[in-house]
Structures are given as structure tokens and as C-alpha cells.
Amino acid sequence: MPRINLGDGVENAVDWLQNHLGWLFDFINTVLTGMYDGVETVLGAPHALLMAGILAVVACWLRGVLAGVCTFAGMALIDSFGLWDEAMATLSLVLVASVITLLAAVPLGIWAARSRTVSGVLRPVLDVMQTMPAFVYLIPGVMFFSIGPIPGLIATIVFSMPPGVRMTELGIRQVDGELVEAARAFGTTPRDTLTRVQLPLALPTIMAGVNQVIMLALSMVVIAGMAGAGGLGESVYAAVTQVQIGGGVESGLAVVVLAMYLDRMTGALGQRVSPIGRRAAAKAAASARGLAFLRYRPGTAVATVGIVVLALVAGGMNLTHGDDRETTASGPNVGRGKQIKLGYFPWDEAVASTYLWQNILEDRGYKPTVQQLDPGPLYTALAQGQMDVQFDSWLPTTHKQYMDRYRDKLTDLGAWYGPTSLELAVPEYVKDVDSLEDLKGKGGQFGGKIVGIESSAGMMGTLNDKVMGEYGLNGEYKVLSSSTSSMLAGLDRAYKKQEPIVTTLWSPHWAYGKYKLKKLKDPKGAWGKGEEIHAVAKKDFGSDFPDVTQWLKKFKMSEKDLASLEVEIQNGGKGKEKESARRWMDKNPGTVDKLAPVASGAES
């Protein structure tokens, strides 16, 4: 069979849509951003414990005192982890996505229930929407809407819609046909039959669909953290990519708390709004014995008063204790408060250089923000002007595909470190393997596996397309694409057990300081010459930030300085990258004046 180039056709379609319907995507972006920002402002404005109290009152109204106490405890736990803002951002994204999804899913489900033709057309579409890998939805989202919450919102809506449509259709179809016929016999119009007979009886099934929509939305929001959606998704992603076990557990527990809250509240709401559910709840309450106060549920009026009182207290606290703190420059105020967006992907030299420059730019009067992304979304954001600069472009090989694609929309500010090297490495306890040539014939010793990193990385392409063939390793070894964090976790596990392992690695990297490893020699030069690490910015970066442009063009770091900075950040732990970089600067006085010099008499 000849190969069908479906991928090329899809990319051409995306390019056409970008060129001809850009105004529509901008309009959608504006509307959805406004909705998301509004909800996040409402949820994030009150003090954490006051907002936890409001959520607890809602739980008490829907499920009882015990649910309210558990809700407050769970939310307080999230706040104790220092993840409150991220949790509210995630909750905002889930709520906005769920509302939009249900506004489309319920009418579609009703239509499908009333027309078998519509049902037949929708079924395969819904199959595709629900079974397509969730990560795929992020690609067009980033292309059309750049990075941020909106691509995650769009992907979440698409991924979570099928159960809403299907459960609505199922609920209406399950309504007893004799009841529908009886309603029609008494002259009830089709609209009244739907609203007064079918929907009330189908409500328990529809609410089950609502519950599934919200749960799927929450799962997708975490995945959307890869595209800069923020919230708990970004925290989970950062923990996974940087092998931070503690951070992963804390972020994961925060997601669990939100999931349990949303699941229980939507289930209880289904009982509240459904006549059948209310009767079942009343019957259960009447038959229950012992500790009745734990199941006490205040009336709607009492719960509303409680929420209003807490909201007024929160509003008063915001007015009297507003956060007016501003970051002030410790030296000449060159930036004068101008914002600059720094992006990075979770490679150690990227983390180190990004947080170093965040401190330097603050000292020079700028307001830098930092965001972690995958390489693809980050380069796309730079090309679209949504991000200003990043410091970890490995050229000419590793990130060649991105530079080739966006070269006319990017500014290369030059190399600040190099040369680097790409290599395969084995632990020192692996004997008689010192060169790539020594791997041939020893595949059984390593389980026939070479542990790689992200498949999108340029070094993986070089490994598969050139190195494997040059040394006759094809067929004997299989290159496993994973992630940098997975590769390092596998290396750590094998090293502790003294097991043979061969991994992709590069220099500089802190792993060579933590483990005793051997870089396998490359006598045939298959890896090519060492690369350099460049700072790459958006196209008009030079005109927007002329002083920073000059600083970055002259920016250089030695291997010793970079290694010591990376070690300082590693020792600082999760969430302390900025403070760790500041400690390194304090240990190396004069860093700011050296890397960001200003003329004497500059504005302070």
C-alpha cells in the first residue's frame, strides 16, 4: 500500500486556518480568556482559608456537616502545601470548561435522543473525540491560541464532551415510552413533553454525565499543564520532568482533593435537583440512626447567608490588606518596571540560566515572569510573540527542527556556553564497554535497550538515523523514547542495583557529578561536533528590550560556573530555584554588574 500523507494534509489545513481565520481564533481567545480570568479572580481573591470556608459551606448544604468539615480540612491541606493559587487556577479551568461543554453536550444529547439519524452521525464523532490521545488536542490548541490556559481549555472541552452527550441521550431514551405517549394523548406539546416529562425523569442519568464531564475535564487540565495552562497541571508536570518525588506527591494529593470534592458535590447536586433523588435522600435520612447531626444539612437560605458573610469578610480583608509590594531594583533601574517573559523547559542548564537571569533582570528594574513548557510549545510561543526569550537552544543539531520551522520569526542572540557534547553513557562498573564499538554483540547484557529521552529531541534523531547505523546496532538494540526524567530515574535505579544500563546523556550535566559514568567514545564521529547553547528570543526582542539584547549577546558562562549554579539549585530543592540562584549570586559578588553592565549615571 502506498503511504497516505495524512499528516501533511492536516498541517496544510492548520496553516490555511491560521492564515484565513485568525480573526475568529482571536475572538474565541478573547472570550474564553475573559471567562477564565473572571472565574479565577473570584476564586483566587479571598484568603485561602476563607475560600475554603465558602467551599465547606457549599459541601455542608449539599451533603451535611461531615462533608463540610472534610472539605475544609482538604482545602487547608492544599494551602499547607503552598499550592492554593495553583488549585484555584485548576478549579477555574475545570468550571469554565465544564460549563461550556455542558452547554453544547446537553442540547446535542437531546437532539440525538429525538433523531436516530443524528445519533448515528454523532456516535463515530464522539468515538474519535474520546479515544484520540489527549495530548494530540494540545497541538492545534497551541498553534491556534499559543500557550496559556486557552489551548488547555479547548482541548478539555473536546475531550470531556462525549460522556455528556451520550448520558443525556441515554437518559432520555430510557424514559418509559408509555409516559411519553400518555403526555401526548393529553395534548402536551413536544416541548412540554421534553421539559416536564423526559428531562425530569432523565435527570439522574444526565447528572451522572455531568459528573463524568467534570472528572474528565480535571484529568485533561492536568495534561494541559504541558502547554502552559498553569495550575496544578504545571506543578505535576514540573515534578515529573525534574524527578521531584515530594513535589509530585503534594501536587497529586491536591488534584485528588479537588477531584473528590467535585465528584461528591456533583453527585449530591444531582440528588438535590432530581425529584427521584430528593425522595431517595429523604427516605435515607428518615431511616438513618445515630450521629444525626453529622448529616445535618442547612437550608438554602442559611447556606446562602453563610457564603455571603464569608465573601464580605474576604472582600473587606482584600480592601484593607491589599498587597502593594513592588519588586524594586537593587541597582540602576534600567527596566523601569517593564515586564519580560522568560520561558524554559526542564533541562538543568535551562533552569539554572533562567532563574539566574530572573534575579539579574529584577535587579535592573524589570518584572520578569518565568514559565515552564515543553520545547515545541515554547518555540511556538516565541514565534508568536507570546514569550520573549529562552536560554537553552542547543544548536545546530538538537533544536534544529524548531529553528528551521520558525527561523524567520525568531532572534538568535548567540551562544553563551559551548561546546557541548552528545553521547551514550554507561556506569563505570560496566566492564569492557568504553566505546560505541564495544556495544556491538553485547545487546543481551543491556536487555537490548538504549534508554533515550524525548522523541522530539534532536539527539534522538541523530541516534536513530546515524549513530545506530554507523556502529551496526540496529536490530540488536531498541532505542526507548521516554523523557529526561524517566531516563534519569532509570539510571538511578540501575546504578543503585549495580545493573548494566546504557543511556543517552550530554555534557554539561549534573549526572556526571552524582554518578561515576563513562562517556562512550565515538571514534567514527557519528555524533558530530559539539553543540553550543544559545539564547533565542522573539523576532522583535531587540526593539522591545535593547539593553537586555546587548547583555544577552555578551552573556557567557564557564563550565565551572554553570556546574556550581546547577548544584546550588539542586540542593535548594523544589520551588526554591529563584532563591537558590540568588544564593549563588551572593557567593559570586559582582555577577549582576558583569552580566548586565550599565553606564555610570544610569537612572536609579
XYZ file of C-alpha atoms in Angstrom:
604
model
C 0.000 0.000 0.000
C 1.307 3.474 -0.824
C 1.791 5.740 2.164
C -1.057 8.173 2.805
C 0.409 11.509 3.874
C -2.485 12.472 6.115
C -0.188 14.388 8.437
C 0.918 16.736 5.637
C -2.688 17.435 4.753
C -3.549 18.236 8.365
C -0.590 20.616 8.672
C -1.634 22.374 5.455
C -5.170 22.689 6.788
C -3.893 24.194 10.039
C -1.755 26.702 8.118
C -4.761 27.669 5.983
C -6.946 28.163 9.047
C -4.291 30.292 10.711
C -3.933 32.493 7.639
C -7.644 32.920 6.857
C -9.478 32.580 10.165
C -7.027 34.185 12.543
C -9.633 36.808 13.470
C -12.018 34.073 14.611
C -9.406 32.409 16.811
C -8.523 35.815 18.292
C -12.195 36.405 19.107
C -12.562 32.967 20.735
C -9.350 33.545 22.637
C -10.606 36.891 23.960
C -13.969 35.488 25.069
C -12.554 32.399 26.756
C -9.747 34.359 28.394
C -12.292 36.780 29.830
C -14.379 33.923 31.227
C -11.384 32.166 32.725
C -9.876 35.337 34.214
C -13.229 36.275 35.738
C -13.718 32.912 37.455
C -10.102 32.773 38.621
C -10.383 36.268 40.075
C -13.473 35.289 42.061
C -11.962 32.053 43.377
C -8.483 33.439 43.988
C -9.370 36.790 45.548
C -10.385 35.648 49.074
C -7.857 34.463 51.616
C -7.265 30.734 51.218
C -8.966 29.707 54.466
C -11.964 31.966 53.805
C -12.403 30.428 50.350
C -12.033 27.004 51.946
C -14.825 28.021 54.322
C -17.076 29.022 51.424
C -16.466 25.684 49.707
C -17.119 23.929 53.020
C -20.478 25.709 53.401
C -21.460 24.518 49.915
C -20.486 20.967 50.897
C -22.455 21.257 54.140
C -25.531 22.436 52.216
C -25.305 19.594 49.716
C -24.105 16.663 51.837
C -24.052 17.599 55.513
C -21.784 18.739 58.340
C -19.291 15.887 57.982
C -18.743 16.700 54.293
C -18.232 20.353 55.198
C -15.589 19.518 57.803
C -13.775 17.170 55.401
C -13.867 19.807 52.677
C -12.312 22.455 54.911
C -9.617 20.010 56.039
C -8.801 19.030 52.447
C -8.589 22.626 51.269
C -6.450 23.570 54.270
C -4.119 20.712 53.331
C -3.730 22.155 49.824
C -2.930 25.557 51.327
C -0.349 23.973 53.632
C 1.419 22.566 50.566
C 1.701 26.096 49.162
C -0.441 25.132 46.171
C -3.561 27.199 46.827
C -3.186 29.560 43.865
C -2.466 26.635 41.545
C -5.507 24.744 42.869
C -7.821 27.706 42.280
C -6.430 28.148 38.761
C -7.144 24.477 38.069
C -10.629 24.710 39.580
C -11.341 27.773 37.421
C -10.280 25.933 34.286
C -12.414 22.909 35.186
C -15.501 25.000 35.920
C -15.266 27.091 32.743
C -14.561 24.051 30.561
C -17.377 22.045 32.169
C -19.967 24.807 31.754
C -19.090 25.325 28.077
C -19.040 21.573 27.484
C -22.450 21.021 29.058
C -23.985 23.944 27.164
C -23.082 22.068 23.979
C -23.377 18.452 25.171
C -26.885 18.514 26.665
C -28.615 20.006 23.574
C -26.698 17.600 21.332
C -27.754 14.685 23.533
C -31.389 15.790 23.383
C -31.193 16.122 19.614
C -29.608 12.672 19.299
C -32.313 11.163 21.519
C -35.036 12.582 19.287
C -33.394 11.649 15.976
C -31.721 8.317 15.206
C -30.047 9.882 12.166
C -28.364 12.498 14.345
C -27.428 9.781 16.839
C -25.831 7.691 14.095
C -23.811 10.645 12.816
C -22.654 11.723 16.276
C -21.596 8.287 17.505
C -18.368 7.910 15.430
C -17.509 11.567 16.007
C -17.782 11.086 19.752
C -15.724 7.884 19.478
C -12.897 9.828 17.861
C -13.133 12.667 20.393
C -12.941 10.306 23.355
C -10.356 7.798 22.136
C -7.895 10.169 20.482
C -4.861 10.507 22.818
C -5.457 13.571 24.941
C -2.019 15.050 24.186
C -2.939 15.361 20.499
C -5.530 18.033 21.271
C -2.837 20.309 22.662
C -1.053 20.594 19.297
C -3.718 22.528 17.341
C -4.628 24.364 20.537
C -1.120 25.784 20.823
C -0.959 26.549 17.093
C -4.253 28.460 17.094
C -4.189 30.077 20.536
C -0.493 29.973 21.591
C 0.423 28.930 25.132
C -1.617 29.568 28.249
C -4.935 28.348 29.619
C -6.931 28.605 26.386
C -5.350 25.664 24.487
C -5.911 23.560 27.583
C -9.480 24.826 27.801
C -10.242 23.950 24.178
C -8.624 20.515 24.485
C -10.547 19.882 27.709
C -13.869 20.757 26.090
C -13.278 18.395 23.167
C -12.039 15.536 25.356
C -14.766 15.740 28.016
C -17.815 16.314 25.795
C -18.644 12.689 24.709
C -19.967 11.414 28.074
C -22.182 14.482 28.411
C -23.774 13.841 25.027
C -24.087 10.098 25.492
C -25.523 10.167 29.010
C -28.071 12.809 28.045
C -29.187 10.742 25.063
C -29.287 7.571 27.172
C -31.303 9.195 29.943
C -33.988 10.498 27.608
C -34.219 7.236 25.664
C -34.705 5.308 28.926
C -37.812 7.270 29.896
C -40.814 4.942 29.777
C -42.438 5.284 26.353
C -45.914 4.858 27.873
C -45.444 8.006 29.946
C -44.449 9.945 26.861
C -47.460 8.609 24.952
C -49.759 9.473 27.845
C -48.468 13.040 27.868
C -49.053 13.362 24.156
C -52.543 11.857 24.494
C -53.496 14.661 26.879
C -52.404 17.237 24.286
C -48.974 18.082 25.707
C -46.759 19.803 23.165
C -43.417 18.199 22.246
C -41.570 20.968 24.099
C -43.587 20.472 27.291
C -43.196 16.715 26.987
C -39.443 17.192 26.915
C -39.221 19.716 29.751
C -41.939 18.328 32.062
C -41.689 14.579 31.497
C -38.496 13.404 29.813
C -35.885 15.717 31.324
C -37.073 15.386 34.968
C -37.107 11.583 34.704
C -33.792 11.501 32.836
C -32.113 13.907 35.273
C -30.269 11.263 37.366
C -28.612 9.863 34.239
C -27.862 13.347 32.907
C -26.267 14.328 36.227
C -24.122 11.201 36.054
C -22.944 12.509 32.697
C -22.250 15.906 34.270
C -20.123 14.171 36.866
C -18.137 12.357 34.176
C -17.633 15.575 32.221
C -16.158 17.284 35.276
C -13.879 14.350 36.111
C -12.557 14.134 32.550
C -12.108 17.902 32.495
C -9.976 17.696 35.639
C -7.819 14.920 34.199
C -7.293 16.867 30.963
C -6.495 20.110 32.777
C -3.516 18.391 34.395
C -2.285 17.220 30.975
C -2.782 20.757 29.638
C -0.105 21.938 32.063
C 2.386 20.845 29.387
C 1.151 23.688 27.181
C 1.345 26.379 29.830
C -2.189 26.107 31.205
C -0.758 26.623 34.683
C -2.380 25.436 37.873
C -1.762 22.043 39.391
C -1.068 20.583 35.948
C 2.079 22.666 35.675
C 3.141 21.636 39.201
C 2.627 17.943 38.421
C 4.455 18.283 35.108
C 7.386 20.078 36.747
C 7.653 17.395 39.421
C 7.586 14.597 36.847
C 10.116 16.149 34.492
C 12.543 17.033 37.282
C 12.103 13.758 39.230
C 10.818 15.559 42.338
C 9.087 12.813 44.299
C 7.932 15.058 47.144
C 6.584 17.718 44.813
C 4.796 15.097 42.738
C 3.097 13.612 45.793
C 1.962 17.018 47.062
C 0.655 18.132 43.671
C -1.014 14.763 43.128
C -2.754 14.914 46.513
C -4.013 18.404 45.709
C -5.543 17.058 42.489
C -7.102 14.178 44.447
C -8.696 16.591 46.941
C -10.218 18.665 44.129
C -11.405 15.539 42.326
C -13.103 14.137 45.429
C -14.760 17.467 46.180
C -16.106 17.911 42.652
C -17.237 14.277 42.459
C -19.139 14.365 45.762
C -20.668 17.774 45.139
C -21.948 16.971 41.656
C -23.392 13.697 42.928
C -25.187 15.496 45.760
C -26.365 18.226 43.415
C -27.919 15.541 41.233
C -29.963 14.424 44.216
C -30.995 17.999 45.001
C -32.296 18.843 41.533
C -33.872 15.464 40.741
C -37.339 14.635 42.153
C -36.356 10.963 42.322
C -33.107 11.862 44.051
C -34.864 14.049 46.626
C -37.269 11.274 47.517
C -34.414 8.781 47.857
C -32.444 11.190 50.060
C -35.455 11.882 52.273
C -36.104 8.161 52.688
C -32.450 7.508 53.584
C -32.451 10.347 56.122
C -35.640 9.060 57.744
C -34.236 5.561 58.202
C -30.792 6.689 59.437
C -29.985 6.436 63.135
C -27.213 7.778 65.331
C -24.960 10.832 64.864
C -27.726 12.600 63.012
C -26.016 15.973 63.491
C -23.235 14.862 61.138
C -25.793 14.506 58.365
C -27.471 17.823 59.137
C -27.841 19.948 56.028
C -28.730 23.630 56.418
C -31.459 25.117 54.282
C -30.678 27.090 51.172
C -31.290 30.428 52.912
C -28.935 29.598 55.802
C -26.196 28.390 53.433
C -26.568 31.499 51.289
C -26.199 33.757 54.330
C -23.060 31.889 55.364
C -21.497 32.241 51.927
C -22.386 35.947 51.713
C -20.923 36.662 55.156
C -17.649 34.892 54.314
C -17.479 36.648 50.944
C -17.988 40.057 52.603
C -15.270 39.316 55.146
C -12.934 38.269 52.330
C -13.725 41.429 50.387
C -13.056 43.572 53.428
C -9.728 41.877 54.040
C -8.706 42.481 50.422
C -9.535 46.167 50.734
C -7.671 46.695 53.995
C -4.713 44.379 53.370
C -4.139 44.682 49.636
C -0.722 43.528 48.504
C 1.014 46.672 47.301
C 4.506 45.265 47.338
C 6.623 46.006 44.314
C 9.972 44.499 43.413
C 12.490 47.294 43.498
C 15.743 47.370 41.601
C 18.846 46.958 43.762
C 20.869 48.970 41.274
C 20.222 51.213 38.262
C 16.539 50.980 37.326
C 17.032 50.368 33.612
C 13.851 48.339 33.158
C 11.503 50.759 34.966
C 9.008 48.010 35.694
C 8.738 46.639 32.162
C 7.513 43.058 32.004
C 9.566 40.388 30.269
C 8.529 36.730 29.858
C 11.174 34.042 30.300
C 10.408 30.504 29.172
C 12.271 27.285 29.817
C 11.936 23.545 29.519
C 13.059 21.357 32.411
C 16.692 20.822 31.478
C 19.112 21.686 34.246
C 21.104 24.315 32.379
C 17.810 25.916 31.276
C 16.503 26.074 34.841
C 19.803 27.468 36.103
C 20.232 30.163 33.452
C 16.567 31.206 33.515
C 16.375 31.779 37.258
C 19.790 33.450 37.218
C 18.504 35.971 34.692
C 15.229 36.401 36.542
C 17.234 37.702 39.505
C 19.510 39.816 37.321
C 16.613 41.442 35.474
C 14.806 42.197 38.733
C 17.961 43.907 39.988
C 17.908 46.029 36.850
C 14.298 47.110 37.352
C 12.416 44.690 35.072
C 9.479 42.494 36.073
C 10.397 39.047 34.701
C 7.938 36.151 34.795
C 9.034 32.539 34.390
C 7.086 29.670 32.819
C 7.988 26.040 32.138
C 6.909 24.479 28.830
C 7.812 21.628 26.529
C 10.206 22.597 23.698
C 7.502 22.539 20.992
C 5.041 24.878 22.752
C 7.886 27.132 23.887
C 9.293 27.673 20.386
C 5.765 28.199 19.076
C 5.146 30.821 21.773
C 8.374 32.618 20.874
C 7.441 32.606 17.191
C 4.003 34.036 18.001
C 5.403 36.679 20.341
C 3.696 35.238 23.419
C 7.041 34.568 25.095
C 10.059 36.889 25.000
C 13.205 34.785 25.417
C 14.566 31.378 26.419
C 18.151 30.389 27.197
C 18.551 26.759 26.168
C 18.619 26.312 22.406
C 21.089 23.552 21.545
C 22.352 24.286 18.053
C 22.950 23.277 15.356
C 21.536 19.766 15.996
C 19.223 19.230 18.957
C 16.773 22.047 18.244
C 17.402 22.306 14.515
C 13.829 21.322 13.614
C 12.367 24.225 15.583
C 14.851 26.761 14.239
C 14.226 25.604 10.677
C 10.487 25.948 11.129
C 10.449 29.331 12.877
C 13.754 30.877 11.823
C 12.136 33.983 10.284
C 10.154 34.602 13.467
C 12.989 34.233 15.983
C 16.101 36.150 17.015
C 19.268 34.177 17.788
C 21.125 36.147 20.470
C 24.215 33.957 20.203
C 25.856 31.195 22.212
C 26.572 31.596 25.923
C 28.039 28.135 26.531
C 29.913 25.575 24.489
C 30.990 23.329 23.097
C 28.679 20.701 24.499
C 28.714 17.014 23.656
C 26.110 14.354 22.999
C 26.922 10.807 23.975
C 25.833 7.432 25.201
C 26.983 6.657 28.727
C 27.296 3.582 30.938
C 28.198 3.262 34.644
C 31.880 2.702 35.420
C 31.116 -0.720 36.871
C 30.174 -1.921 33.364
C 33.406 -3.547 32.186
C 34.795 -3.807 28.657
C 32.432 -1.146 27.275
C 34.369 2.064 26.682
C 33.376 2.894 23.120
C 30.301 2.781 20.914
C 32.068 -0.006 19.028
C 32.084 -2.101 22.223
C 28.274 -2.177 22.347
C 28.014 -4.440 19.303
C 27.390 -8.039 20.286
C 26.544 -7.151 23.891
C 22.868 -6.347 23.492
C 21.871 -9.172 25.823
C 23.900 -7.614 28.626
C 21.788 -4.434 28.404
C 18.475 -6.138 27.670
C 18.691 -4.944 24.074
C 17.717 -1.421 25.190
C 19.192 2.044 24.964
C 17.286 4.381 27.268
C 16.594 7.664 25.492
C 14.861 10.961 26.204
C 12.035 12.809 24.454
C 11.489 11.577 20.904
C 11.280 15.209 19.736
C 14.864 15.930 20.834
C 17.352 16.337 18.013
C 19.858 13.982 19.624
C 17.292 11.181 19.420
C 17.035 11.751 15.691
C 20.814 11.662 15.369
C 20.988 8.490 17.454
C 18.361 6.658 15.401
C 19.304 7.969 11.968
C 23.084 7.936 12.170
C 24.751 6.558 15.297
C 22.854 3.244 15.397
C 23.581 2.517 11.743
C 27.196 3.691 11.839
C 28.051 1.218 14.594
C 25.793 -1.637 13.414
C 23.490 -1.519 16.443
C 20.173 -1.647 14.565
C 18.271 -4.834 15.274
C 20.367 -5.659 18.311
C 19.277 -2.654 20.347
C 15.971 -0.796 20.576
C 16.066 2.901 21.433
C 13.389 3.620 24.045
C 11.926 7.118 23.793
C 10.829 8.367 27.204
C 11.572 11.663 28.914
C 14.624 13.175 30.535
C 13.173 12.500 33.993
C 12.357 8.877 33.134
C 15.827 8.339 31.748
C 17.417 9.743 34.908
C 15.098 7.698 37.130
C 16.044 4.559 35.191
C 19.734 5.419 35.510
C 19.379 5.984 39.254
C 17.541 2.678 39.754
C 20.072 0.690 37.709
C 23.017 2.390 39.416
C 21.735 1.552 42.896
C 21.286 -2.094 41.882
C 24.615 -2.148 40.009
C 22.796 -3.277 36.850
C 24.078 -2.636 33.301
C 22.400 0.264 31.521
C 23.220 2.439 28.540
C 21.552 5.856 28.303
C 21.610 8.963 26.215
C 23.367 11.808 28.019
C 25.066 15.076 27.289
C 27.635 17.435 28.725
C 27.270 19.532 30.774
C 25.023 17.518 33.079
C 24.928 17.099 36.855
C 24.588 13.303 36.467
C 28.340 13.098 35.832
C 28.883 14.628 39.266
C 26.409 12.387 41.064
C 27.301 9.064 39.426
C 30.522 7.513 38.199
C 29.808 7.230 34.484
C 31.769 6.601 31.311
C 31.184 8.591 28.144
C 31.373 6.069 25.324
C 33.949 7.158 22.792
C 32.824 7.920 19.262
C 35.816 7.093 17.014
C 33.740 7.451 13.837
C 32.424 10.894 14.794
C 28.809 9.824 14.309
C 27.543 12.283 16.906
C 29.154 15.140 15.050
C 30.804 18.152 16.587
C 29.775 19.513 19.956
C 26.892 21.961 20.054
C 26.538 25.373 21.609
C 23.792 26.647 23.887
C 22.112 29.772 22.537
C 19.674 32.322 23.890
C 16.783 32.647 21.421
C 14.130 35.356 21.531
C 11.066 36.520 19.659
C 11.579 38.423 16.406
C 11.208 41.978 17.730
C 13.028 41.360 21.010
C 15.833 43.761 20.053
C 13.490 46.727 19.649
C 11.418 45.864 22.731
C 14.376 45.201 25.046
C 17.504 46.862 23.587
C 19.512 46.802 26.835
C 18.693 43.155 27.575
C 19.581 42.267 23.980
C 23.071 43.713 24.398
C 23.536 41.901 27.716
C 22.497 38.533 26.327
C 24.663 38.863 23.230
C 27.688 39.157 25.534
C 26.468 36.581 28.089
C 28.965 33.748 28.725
C 29.325 31.087 31.417
C 32.181 28.707 32.072
C 31.623 25.022 32.797
C 32.744 25.590 36.372
C 30.297 28.440 36.974
C 27.396 26.629 35.329
C 28.073 23.427 37.264
C 28.230 25.247 40.599
C 24.975 27.091 39.810
C 23.240 23.833 38.912
C 24.435 22.200 42.134
C 23.170 25.146 44.171
C 19.735 24.869 42.577
C 19.676 21.084 43.007
C 20.486 21.485 46.704
C 17.851 24.193 47.109
C 15.004 21.848 46.312
C 11.611 22.184 44.650
C 10.126 25.645 44.390
C 13.308 27.355 45.599
C 15.043 27.818 42.243
C 14.963 31.597 42.338
C 16.221 31.780 45.918
C 18.943 29.225 45.124
C 20.128 31.268 42.145
C 20.209 34.331 44.404
C 22.385 32.471 46.911
C 24.772 31.572 44.104
C 24.918 35.249 43.093
C 25.672 36.215 46.688
C 28.552 33.714 46.692
C 29.795 35.252 43.429
C 29.663 39.020 44.043
C 29.731 41.246 41.015
C 27.667 38.838 38.861
C 24.999 41.428 38.068
C 27.484 44.138 37.087
C 29.424 41.626 34.990
C 26.482 40.138 33.079
C 24.248 43.244 32.933
C 26.550 46.263 32.937
C 25.080 49.769 32.822
C 26.695 53.065 32.062
C 27.598 55.271 35.015
C 24.844 57.772 35.798
C 22.060 55.429 34.630
C 18.646 56.051 36.149
C 18.158 54.575 39.617
